[in-house]
């Protein structure tokens, strides 16, 4: 529960302003609290009723001058004091410790043994703020929260850790046919549809152990004995000691007249291998993602309808799902119109991008680009002239633990040309493009020259690192079986150019500053559009670096479209949309095919599903996105270095925003206050974990996922150490 309380108000009741009173006054100022001092006992109650102070501190050291206990009782007699913290200041004594029961009986929350030092008073106020005051804020909010639950149309139940109902709102009681209060102490949920109880518990536990929700279908019995199918979302509530104390269940009844959503539950992979078990764990987490979009809900509703539909309807709905999973849902698909050439020309000229299509996103690719052009000689790639230190730095470039920073140092911050030459040679890019090594070298040189080496993060080292990750993914067996050579070429080129001429500032900064690029691209995907456009301008400007000059026109257009699509996919505003599409169009259908006994051994059915143009596009987008932000999955030393570099770039942007009086896009990246561990924890939690769970479930990346887990633990540990170091030492 998050709170945004007003400035805390403190009332000091002292008959005279001595050192103790002044100590609390200065501590309130240091903590940012509003402080009021009252010397007359008869004015205290009126002052409290007027201001509703959060904390009242009463001097209990001189009973003859001020009857603190009687004053506390008079304050407690008002209902408004129910959530007020009252502290009694008592004398420090060398005698035997006396009981605090008289203070508690009078209504005091706790006592404070006199100590006028600033830090002692300040620490006391901080403990009150984050202890008793925060607890009272929660108690105040409870009335509002339970009022909302009572009026909610969603059925809500709260159960104990043993799944015994502790609370059920009226909507839940009505749904299940019970009178008010009848459900308390009962257990309604039984077994979910098509899943054994033990497997259900495993699925739920795999989610809640990492603090995520679980959603699925239950069968439960109403009071009259009727079975009711429910769509249930279970949210674990962690209590004292980090143990789950309660579960909150939000329920919708699934029936023929109810358009409740239904999520397909996770599918077990082959239990006989460690790798498949781990990938099943990733799939289980995929089904618990909280990024469900409207199209996902539509797909789940159709899946639910298929279960009880006759075969013709089921087959028709399969076709509907196939259409819904296309990447261009609102782009019309036109077949050949040979009988009407005028219509064909209008469609080609006004409603298409100029590429001849078969269906959906399937472009016609000439086979000429895949063959050696008669009479031409392709110069083989040669890396014999590479300096020994650079050659040694690139020796293990096929492995994930490859150290890009070693190559950066060896090449004096120009690693892209050397790694690019080696990577492109390994994948036969020159043969595919029908260009010479000299042309490729010139192209890599001009691309790298347009990366800004002064940027801490978005420089050619980042581009080379992303190129390495892209090549690594392309070598995974699932990817090799799915993508075509033109897809591989597009991916490697896209990785190379994806941040060319990056200014070291975000899209939001450019839009807020009214930059020429933001104006040019209408504040939409500004940098990504610029990277792609500039890369093609640089490439085609001079013949000596034009790696596309020998390609057929249609082949070039197909390759260009693929490159542009992948570069634009790195734009983060559509991050969750891309991940969502991948999960629903790739992960879930693939898991269903692999579980189905009839198709388990039918690799052809799986390949057919994956190799549709639409799905290949989704896979390429996911590949480039994961390669772009793979830093948290790198070995720890590299992960730490990348985190420092991106933080410095964001710090610099915040500095400039303040200097130019622009909106501060990311206030947390203030170099004076930012916690890099916290920023990395948030980035991994919000963007990385779900995406790499989905990618891992598809590609199988145990090494990366282990690094991700270790790095996350490192940042968490570092964050906790920083928090401990910030706590003031005891007096």
Short mmCIF file of C-alpha atoms in Angstrom, two decimals, residues 17 39 140 155 197 252 284 345 414 531 613 661:
data_model
loop_
_atom_site.label_atom_id
_atom_site.label_comp_id
_atom_site.label_asym_id
_atom_site.label_seq_id
_atom_site.Cartn_x
_atom_site.Cartn_y
_atom_site.Cartn_z
CA UNK A 17 11.24 25.80 26.35
CA UNK A 39 2.99 25.71 27.20
CA UNK A 140 -6.94 5.04 8.68
CA UNK A 155 -16.18 -10.92 -6.13
CA UNK A 197 -4.18 -30.24 -7.60
CA UNK A 252 -15.31 -13.70 -12.07
CA UNK A 284 4.93 -20.80 -15.95
CA UNK A 345 -2.34 -0.63 -59.84
CA UNK A 414 36.61 1.33 -32.03
CA UNK A 531 19.19 5.76 -36.71
CA UNK A 613 6.07 -14.43 -42.10
CA UNK A 661 15.01 24.54 -17.36
#
